Coordinates of C-alpha atoms and ligand atoms in Angstrom, one line a residue:
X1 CA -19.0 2.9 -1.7
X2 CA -19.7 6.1 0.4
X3 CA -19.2 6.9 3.8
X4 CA -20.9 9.5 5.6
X5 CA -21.4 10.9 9.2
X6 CA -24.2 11.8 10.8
X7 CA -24.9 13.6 14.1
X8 CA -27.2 12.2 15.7
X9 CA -29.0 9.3 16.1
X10 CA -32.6 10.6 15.6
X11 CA -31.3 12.0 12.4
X12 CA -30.4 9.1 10.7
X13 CA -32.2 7.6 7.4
X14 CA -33.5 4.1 7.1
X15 CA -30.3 1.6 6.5
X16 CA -30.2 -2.7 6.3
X17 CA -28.4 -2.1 9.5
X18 CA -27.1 -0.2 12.7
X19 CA -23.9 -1.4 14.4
X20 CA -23.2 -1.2 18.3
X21 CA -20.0 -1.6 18.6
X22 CA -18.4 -2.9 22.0
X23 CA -15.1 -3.3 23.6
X24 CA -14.1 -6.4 26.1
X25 CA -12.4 -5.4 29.5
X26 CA -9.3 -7.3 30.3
X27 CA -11.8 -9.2 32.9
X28 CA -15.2 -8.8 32.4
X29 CA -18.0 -8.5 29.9
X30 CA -18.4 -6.1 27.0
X31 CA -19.0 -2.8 27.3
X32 CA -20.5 -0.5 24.8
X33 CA -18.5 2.1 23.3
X34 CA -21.4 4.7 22.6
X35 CA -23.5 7.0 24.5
X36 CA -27.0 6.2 23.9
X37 CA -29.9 4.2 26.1
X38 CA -31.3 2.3 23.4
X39 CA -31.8 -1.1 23.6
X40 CA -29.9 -1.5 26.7
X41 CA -32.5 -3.9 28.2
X42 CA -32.0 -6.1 25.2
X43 CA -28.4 -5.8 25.5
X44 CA -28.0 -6.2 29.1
X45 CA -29.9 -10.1 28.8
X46 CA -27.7 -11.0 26.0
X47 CA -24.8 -10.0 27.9
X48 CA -25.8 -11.6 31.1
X49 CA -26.0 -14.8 29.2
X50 CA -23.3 -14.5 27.9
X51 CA -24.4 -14.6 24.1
X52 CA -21.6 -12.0 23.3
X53 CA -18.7 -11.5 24.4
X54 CA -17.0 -8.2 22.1
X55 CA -14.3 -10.6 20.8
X56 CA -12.6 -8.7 17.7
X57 CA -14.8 -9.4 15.2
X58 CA -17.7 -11.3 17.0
X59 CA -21.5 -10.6 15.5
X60 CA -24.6 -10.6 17.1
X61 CA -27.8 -9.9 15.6
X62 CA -31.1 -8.9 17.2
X63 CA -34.4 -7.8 15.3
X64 CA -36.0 -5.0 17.3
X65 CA -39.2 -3.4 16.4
X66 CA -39.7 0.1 15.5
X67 CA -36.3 1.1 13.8
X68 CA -34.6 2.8 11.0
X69 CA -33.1 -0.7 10.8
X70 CA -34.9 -4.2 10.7
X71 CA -31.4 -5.5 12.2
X72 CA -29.0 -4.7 14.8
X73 CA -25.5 -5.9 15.0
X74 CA -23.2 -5.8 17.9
X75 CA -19.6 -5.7 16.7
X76 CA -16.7 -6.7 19.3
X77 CA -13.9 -4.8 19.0
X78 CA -11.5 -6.6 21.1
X79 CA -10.0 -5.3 24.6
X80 CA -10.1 -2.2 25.1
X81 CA -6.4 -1.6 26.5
X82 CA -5.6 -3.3 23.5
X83 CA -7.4 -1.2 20.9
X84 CA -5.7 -0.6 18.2
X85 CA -6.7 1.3 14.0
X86 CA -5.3 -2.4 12.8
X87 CA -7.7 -4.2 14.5
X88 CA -10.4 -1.7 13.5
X89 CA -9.5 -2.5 9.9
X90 CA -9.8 -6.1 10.9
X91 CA -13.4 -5.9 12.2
X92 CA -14.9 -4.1 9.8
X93 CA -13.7 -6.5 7.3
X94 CA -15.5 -9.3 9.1
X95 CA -18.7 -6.7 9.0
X96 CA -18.3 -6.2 5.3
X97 CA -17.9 -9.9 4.5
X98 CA -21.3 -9.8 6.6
X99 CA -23.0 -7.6 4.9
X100 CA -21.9 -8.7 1.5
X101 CA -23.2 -12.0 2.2
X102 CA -26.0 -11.0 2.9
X103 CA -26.7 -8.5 0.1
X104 CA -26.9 -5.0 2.2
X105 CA -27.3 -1.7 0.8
X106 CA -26.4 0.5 3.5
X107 CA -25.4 0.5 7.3
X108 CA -25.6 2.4 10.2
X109 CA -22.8 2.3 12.1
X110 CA -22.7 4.1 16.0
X111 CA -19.3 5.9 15.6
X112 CA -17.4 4.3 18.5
X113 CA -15.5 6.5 21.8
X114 CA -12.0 4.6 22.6
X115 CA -10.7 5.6 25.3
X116 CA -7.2 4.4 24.1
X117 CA -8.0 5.9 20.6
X118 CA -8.6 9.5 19.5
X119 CA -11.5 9.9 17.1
X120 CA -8.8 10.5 14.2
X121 CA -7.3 7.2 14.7
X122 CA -10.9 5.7 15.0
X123 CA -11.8 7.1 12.0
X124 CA -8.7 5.7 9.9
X125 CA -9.2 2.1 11.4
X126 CA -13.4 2.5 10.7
X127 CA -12.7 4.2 6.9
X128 CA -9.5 1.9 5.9
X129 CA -11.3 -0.8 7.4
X130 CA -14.8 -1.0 5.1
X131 CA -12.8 0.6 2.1
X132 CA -10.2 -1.5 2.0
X133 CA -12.4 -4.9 2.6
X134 CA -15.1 -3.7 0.1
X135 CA -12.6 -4.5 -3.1
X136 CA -13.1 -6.6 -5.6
X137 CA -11.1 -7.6 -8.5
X138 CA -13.7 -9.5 -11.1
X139 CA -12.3 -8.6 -14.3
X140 CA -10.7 -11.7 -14.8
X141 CA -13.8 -14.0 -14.2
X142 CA -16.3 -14.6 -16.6
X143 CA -18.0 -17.5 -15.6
X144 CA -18.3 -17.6 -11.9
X145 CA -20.9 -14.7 -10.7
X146 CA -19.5 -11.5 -10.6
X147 CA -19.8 -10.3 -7.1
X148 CA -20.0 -6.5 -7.1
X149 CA -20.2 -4.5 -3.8
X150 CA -23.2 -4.3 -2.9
X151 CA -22.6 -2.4 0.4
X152 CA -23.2 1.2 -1.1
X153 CA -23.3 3.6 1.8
X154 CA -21.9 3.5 5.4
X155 CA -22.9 6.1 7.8
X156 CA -20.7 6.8 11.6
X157 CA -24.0 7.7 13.4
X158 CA -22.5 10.4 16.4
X159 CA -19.5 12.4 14.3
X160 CA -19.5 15.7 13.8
X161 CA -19.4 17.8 10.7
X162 CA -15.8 19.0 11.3
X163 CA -14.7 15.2 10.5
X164 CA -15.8 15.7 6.9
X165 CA -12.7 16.5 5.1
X166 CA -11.1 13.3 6.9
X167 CA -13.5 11.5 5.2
X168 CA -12.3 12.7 1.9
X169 CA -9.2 12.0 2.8
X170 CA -9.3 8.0 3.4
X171 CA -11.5 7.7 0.8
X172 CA -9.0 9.0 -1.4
X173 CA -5.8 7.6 0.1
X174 CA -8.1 3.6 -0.1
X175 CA -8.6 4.7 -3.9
X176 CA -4.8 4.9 -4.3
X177 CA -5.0 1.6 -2.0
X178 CA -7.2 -0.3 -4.8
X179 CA -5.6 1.2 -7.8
X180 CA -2.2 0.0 -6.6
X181 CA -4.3 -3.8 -6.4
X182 CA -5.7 -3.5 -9.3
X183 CA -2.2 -2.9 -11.0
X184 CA -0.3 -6.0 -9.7
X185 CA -3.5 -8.0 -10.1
X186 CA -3.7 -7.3 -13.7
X187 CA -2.5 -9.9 -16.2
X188 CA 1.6 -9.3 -16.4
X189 CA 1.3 -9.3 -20.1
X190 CA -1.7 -6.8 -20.2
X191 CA 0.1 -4.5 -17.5
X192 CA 3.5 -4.0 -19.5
X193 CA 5.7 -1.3 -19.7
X194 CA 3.6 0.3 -22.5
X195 CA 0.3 0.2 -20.3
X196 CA 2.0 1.6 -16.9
X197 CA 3.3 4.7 -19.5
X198 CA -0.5 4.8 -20.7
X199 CA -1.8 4.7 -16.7
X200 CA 0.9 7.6 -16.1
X201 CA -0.7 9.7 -19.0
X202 CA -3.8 9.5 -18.3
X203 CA -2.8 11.0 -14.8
X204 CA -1.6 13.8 -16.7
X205 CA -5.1 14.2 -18.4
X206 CA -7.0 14.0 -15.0
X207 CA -5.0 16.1 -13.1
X208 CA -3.9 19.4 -13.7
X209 CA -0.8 19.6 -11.6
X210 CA 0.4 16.0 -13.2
X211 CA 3.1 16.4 -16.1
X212 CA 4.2 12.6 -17.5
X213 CA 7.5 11.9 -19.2
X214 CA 8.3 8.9 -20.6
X215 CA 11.2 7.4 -21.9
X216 CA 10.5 4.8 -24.8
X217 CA 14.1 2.6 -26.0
X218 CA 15.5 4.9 -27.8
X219 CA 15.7 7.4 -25.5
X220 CA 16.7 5.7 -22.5
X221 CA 19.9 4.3 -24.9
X222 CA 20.8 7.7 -25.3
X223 CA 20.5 8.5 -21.9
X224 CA 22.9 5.8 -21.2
X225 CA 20.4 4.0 -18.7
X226 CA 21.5 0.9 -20.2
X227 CA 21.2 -1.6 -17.0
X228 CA 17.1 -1.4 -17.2
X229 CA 17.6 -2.4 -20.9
X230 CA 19.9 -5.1 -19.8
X231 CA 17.3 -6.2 -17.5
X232 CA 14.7 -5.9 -21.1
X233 CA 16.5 -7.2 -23.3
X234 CA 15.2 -11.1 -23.0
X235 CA 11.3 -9.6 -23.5
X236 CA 9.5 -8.7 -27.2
X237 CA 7.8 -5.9 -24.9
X238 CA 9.4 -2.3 -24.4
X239 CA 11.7 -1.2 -21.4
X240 CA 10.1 2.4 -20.0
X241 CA 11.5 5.3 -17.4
X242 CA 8.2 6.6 -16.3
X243 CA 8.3 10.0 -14.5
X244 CA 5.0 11.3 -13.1
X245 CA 5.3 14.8 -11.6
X246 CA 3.4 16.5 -9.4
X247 CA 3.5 20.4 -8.5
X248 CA 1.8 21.1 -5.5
X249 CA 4.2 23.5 -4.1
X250 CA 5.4 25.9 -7.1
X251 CA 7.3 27.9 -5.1
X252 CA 9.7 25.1 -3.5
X253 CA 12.3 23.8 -6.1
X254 CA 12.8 20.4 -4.8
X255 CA 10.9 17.5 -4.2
X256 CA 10.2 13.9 -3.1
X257 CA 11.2 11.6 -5.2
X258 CA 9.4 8.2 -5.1
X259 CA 11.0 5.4 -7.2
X260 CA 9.0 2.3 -8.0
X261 CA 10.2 -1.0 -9.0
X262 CA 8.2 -1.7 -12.3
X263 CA 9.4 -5.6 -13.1
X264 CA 6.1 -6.7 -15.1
X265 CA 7.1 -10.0 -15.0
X266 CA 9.9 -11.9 -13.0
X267 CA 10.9 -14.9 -14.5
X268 CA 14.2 -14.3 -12.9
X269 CA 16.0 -14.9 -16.6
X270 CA 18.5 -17.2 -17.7
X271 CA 19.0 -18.2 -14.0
X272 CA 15.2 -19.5 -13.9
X273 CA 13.3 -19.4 -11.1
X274 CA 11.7 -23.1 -9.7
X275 CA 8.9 -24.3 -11.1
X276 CA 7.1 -24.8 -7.7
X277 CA 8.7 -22.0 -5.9
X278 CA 7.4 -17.9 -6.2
X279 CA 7.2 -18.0 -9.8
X280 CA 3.8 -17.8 -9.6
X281 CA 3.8 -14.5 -8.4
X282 CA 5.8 -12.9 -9.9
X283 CA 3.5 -10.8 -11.7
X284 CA 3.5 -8.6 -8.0
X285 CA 7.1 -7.8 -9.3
X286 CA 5.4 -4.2 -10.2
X287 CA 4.1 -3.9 -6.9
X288 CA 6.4 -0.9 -5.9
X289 CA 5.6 0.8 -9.0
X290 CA 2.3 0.4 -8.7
X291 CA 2.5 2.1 -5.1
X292 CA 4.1 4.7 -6.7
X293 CA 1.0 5.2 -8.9
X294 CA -1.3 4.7 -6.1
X295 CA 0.3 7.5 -4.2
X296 CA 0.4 10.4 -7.0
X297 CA -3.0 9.3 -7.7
X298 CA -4.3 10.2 -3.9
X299 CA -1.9 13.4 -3.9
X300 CA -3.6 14.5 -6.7
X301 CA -7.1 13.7 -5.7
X302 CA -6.3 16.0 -2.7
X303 CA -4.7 18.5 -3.9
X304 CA -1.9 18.5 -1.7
X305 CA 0.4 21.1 -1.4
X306 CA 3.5 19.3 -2.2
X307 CA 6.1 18.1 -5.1
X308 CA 5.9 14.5 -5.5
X309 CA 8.2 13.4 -8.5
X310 CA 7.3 9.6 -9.0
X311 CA 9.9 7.2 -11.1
X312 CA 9.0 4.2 -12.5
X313 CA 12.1 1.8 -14.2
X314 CA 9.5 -0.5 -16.0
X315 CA 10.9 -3.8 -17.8
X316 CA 9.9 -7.7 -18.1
X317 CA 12.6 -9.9 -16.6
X318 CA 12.2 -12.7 -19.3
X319 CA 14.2 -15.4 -20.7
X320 CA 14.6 -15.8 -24.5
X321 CA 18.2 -16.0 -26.6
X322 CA 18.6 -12.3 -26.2
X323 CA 18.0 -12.3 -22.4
X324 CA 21.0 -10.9 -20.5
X325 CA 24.0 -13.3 -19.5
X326 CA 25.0 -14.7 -16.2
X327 CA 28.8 -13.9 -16.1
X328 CA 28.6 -11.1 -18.4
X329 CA 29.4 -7.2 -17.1
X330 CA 26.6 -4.0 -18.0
X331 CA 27.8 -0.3 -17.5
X332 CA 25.2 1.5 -15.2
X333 CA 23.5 5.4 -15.7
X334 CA 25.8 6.3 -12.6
X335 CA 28.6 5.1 -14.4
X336 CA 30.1 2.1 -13.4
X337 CA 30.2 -1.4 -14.3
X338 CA 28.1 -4.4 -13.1
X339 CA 28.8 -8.3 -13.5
X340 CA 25.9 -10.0 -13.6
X341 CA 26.5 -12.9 -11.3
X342 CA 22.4 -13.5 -11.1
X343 CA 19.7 -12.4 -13.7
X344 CA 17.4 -12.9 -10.6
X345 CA 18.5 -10.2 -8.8
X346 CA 17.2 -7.5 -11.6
X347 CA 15.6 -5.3 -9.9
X348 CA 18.1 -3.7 -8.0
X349 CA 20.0 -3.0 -11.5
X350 CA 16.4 -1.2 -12.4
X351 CA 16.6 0.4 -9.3
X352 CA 20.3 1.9 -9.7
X353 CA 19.5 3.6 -13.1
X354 CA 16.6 5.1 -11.9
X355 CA 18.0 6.5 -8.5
X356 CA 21.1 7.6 -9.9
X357 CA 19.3 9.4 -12.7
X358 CA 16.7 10.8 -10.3
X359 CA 19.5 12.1 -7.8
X360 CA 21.0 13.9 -11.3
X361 CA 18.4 15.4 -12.6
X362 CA 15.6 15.6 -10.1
X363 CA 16.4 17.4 -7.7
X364 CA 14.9 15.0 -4.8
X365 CA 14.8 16.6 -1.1
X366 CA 14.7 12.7 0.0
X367 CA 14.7 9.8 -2.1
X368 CA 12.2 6.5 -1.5
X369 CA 12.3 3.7 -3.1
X370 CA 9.8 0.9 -3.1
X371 CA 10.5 -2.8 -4.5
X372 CA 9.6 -6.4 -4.4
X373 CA 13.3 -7.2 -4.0
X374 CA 14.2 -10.1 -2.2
X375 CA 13.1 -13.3 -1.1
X376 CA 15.3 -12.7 1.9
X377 CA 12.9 -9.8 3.6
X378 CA 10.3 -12.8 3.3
X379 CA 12.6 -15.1 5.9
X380 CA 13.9 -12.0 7.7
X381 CA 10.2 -10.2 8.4
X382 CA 7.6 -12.2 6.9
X383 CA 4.2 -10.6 5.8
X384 CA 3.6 -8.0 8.0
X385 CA 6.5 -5.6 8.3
X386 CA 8.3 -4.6 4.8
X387 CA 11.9 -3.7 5.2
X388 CA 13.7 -0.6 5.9
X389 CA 16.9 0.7 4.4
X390 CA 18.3 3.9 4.6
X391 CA 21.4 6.3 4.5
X392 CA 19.8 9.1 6.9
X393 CA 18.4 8.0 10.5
X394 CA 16.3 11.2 10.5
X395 CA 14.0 10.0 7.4
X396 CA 14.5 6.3 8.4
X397 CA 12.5 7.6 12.3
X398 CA 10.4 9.4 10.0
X399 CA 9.3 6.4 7.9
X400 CA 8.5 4.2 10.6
X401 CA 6.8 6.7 12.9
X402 CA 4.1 6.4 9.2
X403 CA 4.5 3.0 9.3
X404 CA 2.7 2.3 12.8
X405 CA 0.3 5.3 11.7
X406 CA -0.6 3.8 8.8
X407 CA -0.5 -0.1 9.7
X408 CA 2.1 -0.5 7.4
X409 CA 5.0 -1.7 9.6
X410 CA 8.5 -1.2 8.9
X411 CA 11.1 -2.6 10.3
X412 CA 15.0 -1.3 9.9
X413 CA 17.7 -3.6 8.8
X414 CA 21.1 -2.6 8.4
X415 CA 23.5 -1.3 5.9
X416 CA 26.1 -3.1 7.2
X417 CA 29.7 -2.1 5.7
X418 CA 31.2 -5.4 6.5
X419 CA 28.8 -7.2 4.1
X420 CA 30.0 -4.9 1.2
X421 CA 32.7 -7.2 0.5
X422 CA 29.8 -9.8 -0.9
X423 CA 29.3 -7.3 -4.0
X424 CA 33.0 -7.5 -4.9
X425 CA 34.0 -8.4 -8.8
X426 CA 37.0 -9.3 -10.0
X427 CA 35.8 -8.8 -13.4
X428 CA 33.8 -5.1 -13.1
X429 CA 33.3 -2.2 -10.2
X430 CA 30.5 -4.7 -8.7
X431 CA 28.7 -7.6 -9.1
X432 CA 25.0 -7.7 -8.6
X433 CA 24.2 -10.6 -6.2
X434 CA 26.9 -12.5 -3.7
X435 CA 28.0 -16.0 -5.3
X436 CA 28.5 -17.8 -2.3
X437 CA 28.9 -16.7 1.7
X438 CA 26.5 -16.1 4.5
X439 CA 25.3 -12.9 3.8
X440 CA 21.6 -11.3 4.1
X441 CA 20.1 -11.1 1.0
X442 CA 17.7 -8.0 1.8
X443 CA 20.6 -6.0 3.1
X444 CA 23.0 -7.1 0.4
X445 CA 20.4 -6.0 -1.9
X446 CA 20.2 -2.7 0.0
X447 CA 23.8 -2.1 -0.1
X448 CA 24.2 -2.9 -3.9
X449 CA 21.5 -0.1 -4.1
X450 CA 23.1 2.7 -1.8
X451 CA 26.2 2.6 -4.6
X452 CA 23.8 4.8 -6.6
X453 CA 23.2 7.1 -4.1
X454 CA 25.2 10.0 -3.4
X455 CA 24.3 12.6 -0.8
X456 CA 20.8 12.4 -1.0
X457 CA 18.8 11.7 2.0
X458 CA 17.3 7.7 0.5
X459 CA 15.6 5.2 2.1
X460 CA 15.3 1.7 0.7
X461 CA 11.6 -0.2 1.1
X462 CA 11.7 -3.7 0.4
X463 CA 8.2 -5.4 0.1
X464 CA 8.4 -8.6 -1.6
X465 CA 6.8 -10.2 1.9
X466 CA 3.9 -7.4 1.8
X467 CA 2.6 -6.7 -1.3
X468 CA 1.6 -10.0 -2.1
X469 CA 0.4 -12.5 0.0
X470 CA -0.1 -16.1 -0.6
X471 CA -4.0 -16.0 0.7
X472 CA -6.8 -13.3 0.8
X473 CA -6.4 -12.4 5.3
X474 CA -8.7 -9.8 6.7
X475 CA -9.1 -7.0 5.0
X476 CA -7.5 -7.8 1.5
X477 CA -9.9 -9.5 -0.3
X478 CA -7.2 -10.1 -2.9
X479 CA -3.7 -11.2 -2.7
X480 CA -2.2 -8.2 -4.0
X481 CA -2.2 -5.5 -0.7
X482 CA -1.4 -2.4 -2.3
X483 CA 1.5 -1.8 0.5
X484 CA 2.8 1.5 0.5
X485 CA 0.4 3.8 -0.4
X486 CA -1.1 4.2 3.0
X487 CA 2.4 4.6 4.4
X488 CA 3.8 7.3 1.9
X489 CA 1.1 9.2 2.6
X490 CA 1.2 9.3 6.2
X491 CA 4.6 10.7 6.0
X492 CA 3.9 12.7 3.2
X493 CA 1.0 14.5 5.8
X494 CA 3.4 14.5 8.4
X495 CA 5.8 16.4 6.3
X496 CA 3.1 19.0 4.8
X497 CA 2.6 19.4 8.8
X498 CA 6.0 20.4 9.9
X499 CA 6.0 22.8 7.0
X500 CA 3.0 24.5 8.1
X501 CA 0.2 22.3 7.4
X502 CA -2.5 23.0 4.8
Ligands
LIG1 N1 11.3 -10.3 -7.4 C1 12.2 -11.1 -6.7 C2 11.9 -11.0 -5.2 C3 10.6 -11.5 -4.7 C4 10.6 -12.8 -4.1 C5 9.5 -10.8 -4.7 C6 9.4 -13.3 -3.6 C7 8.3 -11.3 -4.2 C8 8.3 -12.5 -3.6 C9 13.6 -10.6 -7.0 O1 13.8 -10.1 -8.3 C10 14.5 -11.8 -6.8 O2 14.4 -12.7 -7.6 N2 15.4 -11.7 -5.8 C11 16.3 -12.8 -5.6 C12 17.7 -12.2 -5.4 C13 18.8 -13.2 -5.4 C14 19.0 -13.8 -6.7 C15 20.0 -12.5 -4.9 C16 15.8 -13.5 -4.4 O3 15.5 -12.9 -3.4 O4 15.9 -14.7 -4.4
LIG2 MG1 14.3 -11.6 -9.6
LIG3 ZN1 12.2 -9.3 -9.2

């Protein structure tokens, strides 16, 4: 799908459709949010009647005579003192569920003036909105009808030629978005650790500024990164340290390190997880790494001037005579030991090899990590807020200043020294999961992980509530949400920006 603007209204090619979007006032009718005459004597009866309302979401169509388009659609967008880029997102979903239904080509869409809203934010909410709502994942279906896009161009009817490179920009940030999908939607034992190094190398084959290490089992035993083969060792497939790096900035020497959990499949080991409980997805456990993928992949695209280092532990957590033991104690890359008191709590073991190797050898300004880690973050925050961990209150501000600019909401939970006494061993330097207690699993699970940290500036992203959901809602049209890319890359823009833009 495309999206294009266009200046004016008299200048605009034949489409299936043209939008008129309106806003509610607190009390009150609709309102339009667009400065044109046309068809106001229409509108005006349908309003009187009170045939539309501007509800978020809410359609009506008209057939007027004489148009570029044999249909009109007004689009409610809610109240206006409530506007907001999420519920732009939302609304264009229901218009591209619309339009899919109804096999349209192209639309027409009046760009819409909030006052609330500057034409930046509109545009995200608009662009995120129809991108994001327009993907479809039919590769597993064979039967059933394939149901391709058929929505192929959208044009914002009223913008000006200066918003073009922001145009370029969501389109590539929502292709991160869907590649990230596509990842954790993926069979688990298509997507293993093999195919995620394949994915990484092909980045290195489309992009110039991409250089891809991997780490097959042999290496990573000599590296001594022996708690993501612990996590492997139940699985016939291959444990992997993926790193992806991107030079954007040559001439600085450090740079952002982004560390992904890659768990291709969770079956939480010898400690099995319930038949009925979230088993059945665990083939999201990869979502963070596929985040991390989905974010190079948009840094790439637009060329940003910026080093993005991404690290991806990739194992299967599976269960088999060779599987790691409950009770049994693993020596870690940073050097101590671990007693593994749950095989379900893997991937924060993944985690501490890769951030302690990535704080060694990488040279990370910040650190970020993004995981499916806990069950707990589910209870604590639900679905629409991952969880926010971090040694360093300036990047932790940072991170959720992008959350609420990317509609990827954060919410900070603590690292709470009291609760460190859960992680004690008697056996080895820690143990991996509490055994008993009341302790909060999501910042237990963050404080296991800041032992592998040293002085680097690292912030902890748990999103096992957000990167999976148990429905298709609004605009994912998928269960898989590709949750982070969006918000990386706002900070990542914000930090280009204090250094002097681009
Ligand atoms: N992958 C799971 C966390 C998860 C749960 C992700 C639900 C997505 C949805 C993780 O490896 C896990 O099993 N965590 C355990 C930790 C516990 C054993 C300390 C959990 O949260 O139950
Ligand atoms: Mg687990
Ligand atoms: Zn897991």
């Amino acid at each position: 799908m495309k999206i294009i603007q266009i200046k004016s209204l008299q200048e605009r090619p034949k489409a299936d459709l043209l939008v008129l979007p309106f806003c509610q006032k607190k009390q009150g009718g609709p309102f339009s949010l667009f400065k044109t005459s046309l068809f106001q004597k229409e509108i005006k009866k349908i309003i009187e009647l009170g045939d539309f309302r501007g509800h978020l979401g809410e359609i009506f169509i008209l057939h007027p005579t004489r148009q570029q388009e044999p249909r009109l659609a007004l689009l409610g967008l809610g109240v206006e003192s409530k506007a907001c880029t999420e519920d732009l997102r939302k609304s264009c979903a229901v218009l591209t569920r619309f339009s899919h239904e109804r096999g349209f080509k192209s639309v027409n869409v009046l760009f819409p003036e909030f006052k609330k809203l500057s034409k930046q934010e509109s545009l995200r909410g608009l662009c995120e909105g129809f991108f994001l709502s327009s993907y479809v994942f039919t590769k597993l279906k064979n039967t059933t009808k394939k149901r391709h896009p058929q929505l192929k161009m959208i044009r914002f009817i009223g913008l000006e030629n200066e918003f073009k490179p922001l145009l370029k920009k969501h389109a590539s940030i929502c292709e991160g978005v869907n590649l990230a999908r596509d990842l954790v939607n993926e069979n688990a034992d298509t997507l293993n650790a093999d195919k995620l190094s394949e994915i990484a190398f092909d980045f290195q084959k489309k992009f110039k500024k991409i250089s891809t290490l991997v780490f097959d089992k042999k290496r990573l035993e000599k590296e001594n990164l022996k708690l993501i083969l612990a996590v492997n060792q139940g699985s016939s497939a291959n444990p992997a340290l993926i790193m992806v790096n991107y030079k954007g900035d040559p001439a600085d020497k450090k740079a952002t390190v982004l560390v992904g959990k890659g768990v291709t499949y969770d079956t939480g080991g010898i400690q099995l997880k319930a038949a009925k409980g979230t088993i059945v997805h665990m083939k999201c456990d990869m979502g963070g790494a596929a985040a991390v993928l989905g974010v190079l992949h948009a840094v790439a695209q637009l060329d940003l001037p910026i080093n993005i280092i991404g690290v991806i532990p990739a194992c299967e957590n599976a269960i088999s005579d060779k599987a790691y033991k409950p009770g049994d104690v693993y020596e870690s890359y940073h050097g101590n030991t671990v007693e593994i008191t749950n095989t379900d709590a893997e991937g924060r073991l993944i985690l501490a090899d890769a951030l302690a190797y990535a704080e060694k050898n990488l040279h990370p300004k910040h650190l970020i990590d993004l995981a499916t880690l806990t069950g707990g973050v589910i209870a604590a925050l639900g679905n629409k807020m991952s969880g926010l961990m971090s040694n360093d209150s300036s990047l932790a501000k940072k991170l959720i200043v992008s959350g609420k600019k990317s509609g990827e909401l954060l919410w900070k939970l603590p690292l709470f020294e009291d609760y460190k006494v859960a992680l004690r061993s008697s056996l080895a330097d820690l143990k991996n999961a509490s055994t008993g207690g009341a302790y909060p699993a999501a910042a237990v699970a963050g404080l296991f992980l800041q032992e592998f940290v040293q002085s680097t500036p690292w912030a902890h992203l748990d999103i096992a509530g957000t990167a999976y959901l148990s429905e298709p809602k609004d605009y994912h049209t998928t269960k898989a949400t590709g949750v982070g890319v969006r918000l990386v890359l706002a900070f990542l823009e914000d930090l280009i920006d204090s250094q002097g833009g681009y």
